[in-house]
Amino acid sequence: MAAATFRDAWQTALYGPDGFYRRERPAAHFRTSVHVSPLFAAALVRLARAIGADRITDLGAGSGELGRAVRSLDPDLEVAGIELDDELPARIPGLLVANEWLDNVPCELAELDPDGVPRYLLPDLTPGPVVEGEDLAWLTKWWPLAEPGDRAEIGTSRDDAWSGVLGRLDGGVALAIDYGHVRAGRPAYGTLTGFRQGRECDPVPDGSCDITAHVALDSLGGTITSQRDALRALGISASRPSQDLARTDPLRYVAELSSAGEASELLDPSGLGGFGWVWTGTGEDAVRRASRALAV
Ligand SMILES: C[S@@+](CC[C@H](N)C(=O)[O-])C[C@H]1O[C@@H](n2cnc3c(N)ncnc32)[C@H](O)[C@@H]1O
């Protein structure tokens, strides 16, 4: 494929020498579960301890907020944040977490033309060359397009990135957390979008905004559960404190009320609670322990 595609432009716009992620702090543009509440870090600490890990690798660590929260909750847990230009270690023990990383791994976009042929989209989102090779095989298997004008985000680059992580796992668990979909419910026109300073915007690949597309969770392989179910299994609850506490210990009441509010945002099935948690373990022990901790 000779012509530059949208994926090429997306790659340069986010990670090129003057790319969005070279200049910007993610938290200035969008809020992830990490920013919503330390309860998210607490749940991951619980998961790490449940699988017997003494190390968390945070892949796509942004400004390192998750690592700081983990350290303050459990100083004995080692945390390694991996960002652009950091080398992914050859062996990754313990728990690897990639929160909202894969949606930022650029992928090819495809659109079905009037003759029913899938074509790659170009940087200006017009159709270009015919989709072929592994991308075509992926589309056929994971995201068959039905009607002319239907669009798909081809997951091969995300699958490759994730299998590169899994190949380095050393007896622990790798967990990708992201917004996504499975084959039974792909969105007909795809999910490509942009974010700038907290607002959704057109995904123009000029480096001025974040560009993201939901993740085809099932093609990654592994076990899928929702963030809502996973966090509840790990002890996060949005129950409000009792009115009695308001009388006996008002400060604690206010703190617990605020924490319940944060938990409900993390658990909201139409928001962060609807994110997918996709995990794979190596070794029987890690798989058994993770299954128990995540109640799957
Ligand atoms: C959406 S942000 C998520 C940040 C953080 N995980 C959070 O939940 O707040 C995605 C991050 O992944 C990083 N990233 C993208 N590709 C990467 C790669 N190949 N290696 C390491 N980090 C990467 C970006 O620089 C960015 O900071």
Short mmCIF file of N, CA, C and O and ligand atoms in Angstrom, two decimals, residues 15 21-22 24 26-27 30-35 40 58-63 65-66 82-86 98-101 103-105 210, ligand 1:
data_model
loop_
_atom_site.label_atom_id
_atom_site.label_comp_id
_atom_site.label_asym_id
_atom_site.label_seq_id
_atom_site.Cartn_x
_atom_site.Cartn_y
_atom_site.Cartn_z
N TYR A 15 2.30 10.94 17.79
CA TYR A 15 3.61 10.52 18.30
C TYR A 15 4.79 11.02 17.48
O TYR A 15 5.94 10.69 17.78
N TYR A 21 1.04 13.85 21.90
CA TYR A 21 1.52 13.27 23.16
C TYR A 21 2.97 13.63 23.46
O TYR A 21 3.46 13.34 24.55
N ARG A 22 3.66 14.26 22.53
CA ARG A 22 5.01 14.76 22.83
C ARG A 22 4.91 16.09 23.59
O ARG A 22 5.85 16.49 24.26
N GLU A 24 1.69 17.32 25.16
CA GLU A 24 0.55 17.54 26.06
C GLU A 24 0.49 16.53 27.19
O GLU A 24 0.95 15.41 27.06
N PRO A 26 -2.02 14.19 29.20
CA PRO A 26 -3.36 13.65 28.96
C PRO A 26 -4.42 14.26 29.87
O PRO A 26 -5.51 14.59 29.42
N ALA A 27 -4.09 14.45 31.17
CA ALA A 27 -5.12 14.93 32.12
C ALA A 27 -5.64 16.31 31.76
O ALA A 27 -6.72 16.70 32.20
N PHE A 30 -8.53 15.01 28.93
CA PHE A 30 -9.63 14.09 29.24
C PHE A 30 -9.36 13.47 30.61
O PHE A 30 -8.25 13.50 31.12
N ARG A 31 -10.44 12.92 31.17
CA ARG A 31 -10.40 12.31 32.50
C ARG A 31 -10.50 10.80 32.36
O ARG A 31 -11.44 10.30 31.72
N THR A 32 -9.56 10.10 32.91
CA THR A 32 -9.66 8.64 32.90
C THR A 32 -10.04 8.19 34.32
O THR A 32 -10.06 9.01 35.25
N SER A 33 -10.27 6.89 34.48
CA SER A 33 -10.60 6.35 35.81
C SER A 33 -9.53 6.72 36.83
O SER A 33 -9.82 6.93 38.01
N VAL A 34 -8.28 6.79 36.36
CA VAL A 34 -7.17 7.13 37.25
C VAL A 34 -7.40 8.50 37.88
O VAL A 34 -7.12 8.72 39.07
N HIS A 35 -7.92 9.44 37.08
CA HIS A 35 -8.11 10.80 37.59
C HIS A 35 -9.38 10.92 38.43
O HIS A 35 -9.49 11.83 39.24
N PHE A 40 -9.81 3.60 42.15
CA PHE A 40 -9.40 2.80 41.00
C PHE A 40 -8.03 2.17 41.27
O PHE A 40 -7.83 0.97 41.07
N ASP A 58 2.80 0.00 34.62
CA ASP A 58 1.72 0.86 34.10
C ASP A 58 2.12 1.29 32.69
O ASP A 58 2.95 2.17 32.51
N LEU A 59 1.51 0.64 31.71
CA LEU A 59 1.88 0.90 30.31
C LEU A 59 1.03 2.03 29.74
O LEU A 59 -0.20 1.97 29.80
N GLY A 60 1.68 3.05 29.19
CA GLY A 60 0.97 4.25 28.74
C GLY A 60 0.60 5.06 29.97
O GLY A 60 -0.56 5.40 30.20
N ALA A 61 1.63 5.35 30.78
CA ALA A 61 1.40 5.87 32.15
C ALA A 61 0.99 7.33 32.19
O ALA A 61 0.65 7.84 33.26
N GLY A 62 1.00 8.03 31.06
CA GLY A 62 0.64 9.46 31.08
C GLY A 62 1.59 10.20 32.01
O GLY A 62 2.82 10.04 31.95
N SER A 63 1.05 10.98 32.93
CA SER A 63 1.90 11.73 33.85
C SER A 63 2.19 10.95 35.13
O SER A 63 2.64 11.54 36.12
N GLU A 65 0.09 9.34 37.24
CA GLU A 65 -0.84 9.50 38.37
C GLU A 65 -1.17 8.17 39.04
O GLU A 65 -1.29 8.09 40.26
N LEU A 66 -1.34 7.10 38.22
CA LEU A 66 -1.68 5.80 38.80
C LEU A 66 -0.55 5.31 39.71
O LEU A 66 -0.78 4.84 40.82
N ILE A 82 5.57 3.11 32.12
CA ILE A 82 6.18 3.06 30.79
C ILE A 82 5.50 4.11 29.92
O ILE A 82 4.29 4.09 29.77
N GLU A 83 6.29 5.00 29.38
CA GLU A 83 5.75 6.02 28.48
C GLU A 83 6.52 5.99 27.15
O GLU A 83 7.38 5.14 26.95
N LEU A 84 6.18 6.89 26.27
CA LEU A 84 6.84 6.97 24.97
C LEU A 84 8.35 6.99 25.19
O LEU A 84 8.81 7.60 26.15
N ASP A 85 9.08 6.35 24.34
CA ASP A 85 10.54 6.29 24.40
C ASP A 85 11.07 5.35 25.48
O ASP A 85 12.27 5.10 25.53
N ASP A 86 10.21 4.89 26.40
CA ASP A 86 10.69 3.89 27.36
C ASP A 86 10.65 2.54 26.66
O ASP A 86 9.71 2.25 25.92
N ALA A 98 -2.74 -1.58 31.36
CA ALA A 98 -2.72 -0.59 30.28
C ALA A 98 -4.08 0.08 30.26
O ALA A 98 -5.03 -0.43 29.65
N ASN A 99 -4.20 1.19 30.99
CA ASN A 99 -5.50 1.87 31.07
C ASN A 99 -5.59 2.93 29.98
O ASN A 99 -4.79 3.88 29.95
N GLU A 100 -6.54 2.76 29.10
CA GLU A 100 -6.76 3.68 27.97
C GLU A 100 -5.48 3.89 27.16
O GLU A 100 -5.12 5.00 26.79
N TRP A 101 -4.79 2.79 26.89
CA TRP A 101 -3.61 2.83 26.02
C TRP A 101 -3.98 2.41 24.59
O TRP A 101 -3.71 3.11 23.62
N ASP A 103 -6.68 2.35 22.85
CA ASP A 103 -7.53 3.22 22.01
C ASP A 103 -6.70 4.30 21.34
O ASP A 103 -7.15 4.92 20.38
N ASN A 104 -5.51 4.54 21.87
CA ASN A 104 -4.59 5.52 21.28
C ASN A 104 -3.54 4.88 20.39
O ASN A 104 -2.62 5.57 19.94
N VAL A 105 -3.62 3.57 20.19
CA VAL A 105 -2.72 2.92 19.22
C VAL A 105 -3.37 3.09 17.85
O VAL A 105 -4.47 2.56 17.61
N ASP A 210 -6.13 14.97 20.77
CA ASP A 210 -6.02 13.52 20.92
C ASP A 210 -6.91 12.85 19.86
O ASP A 210 -7.96 13.41 19.51
C1 LIG B 1 -5.05 8.11 27.04
S1 LIG B 1 -3.49 8.27 27.74
C2 LIG B 1 -3.75 7.32 29.21
C3 LIG B 1 -2.88 7.73 30.36
C4 LIG B 1 -3.07 6.94 31.65
N1 LIG B 1 -2.91 5.51 31.44
C5 LIG B 1 -4.42 7.20 32.29
O1 LIG B 1 -5.21 6.26 32.40
O2 LIG B 1 -4.69 8.34 32.69
C6 LIG B 1 -2.51 7.19 26.72
C7 LIG B 1 -1.05 7.26 27.04
O3 LIG B 1 -0.38 6.20 26.34
C8 LIG B 1 0.89 6.68 25.96
N2 LIG B 1 1.43 5.81 24.89
C9 LIG B 1 0.99 5.66 23.64
N3 LIG B 1 1.75 4.77 22.95
C10 LIG B 1 2.69 4.34 23.81
C11 LIG B 1 3.75 3.40 23.71
N4 LIG B 1 4.01 2.73 22.58
N5 LIG B 1 4.51 3.18 24.80
C12 LIG B 1 4.25 3.83 25.95
N6 LIG B 1 3.27 4.75 26.11
C13 LIG B 1 2.48 4.99 25.05
C14 LIG B 1 0.60 8.11 25.50
O4 LIG B 1 1.79 8.89 25.45
C15 LIG B 1 -0.37 8.56 26.61
O5 LIG B 1 0.29 9.14 27.69
#
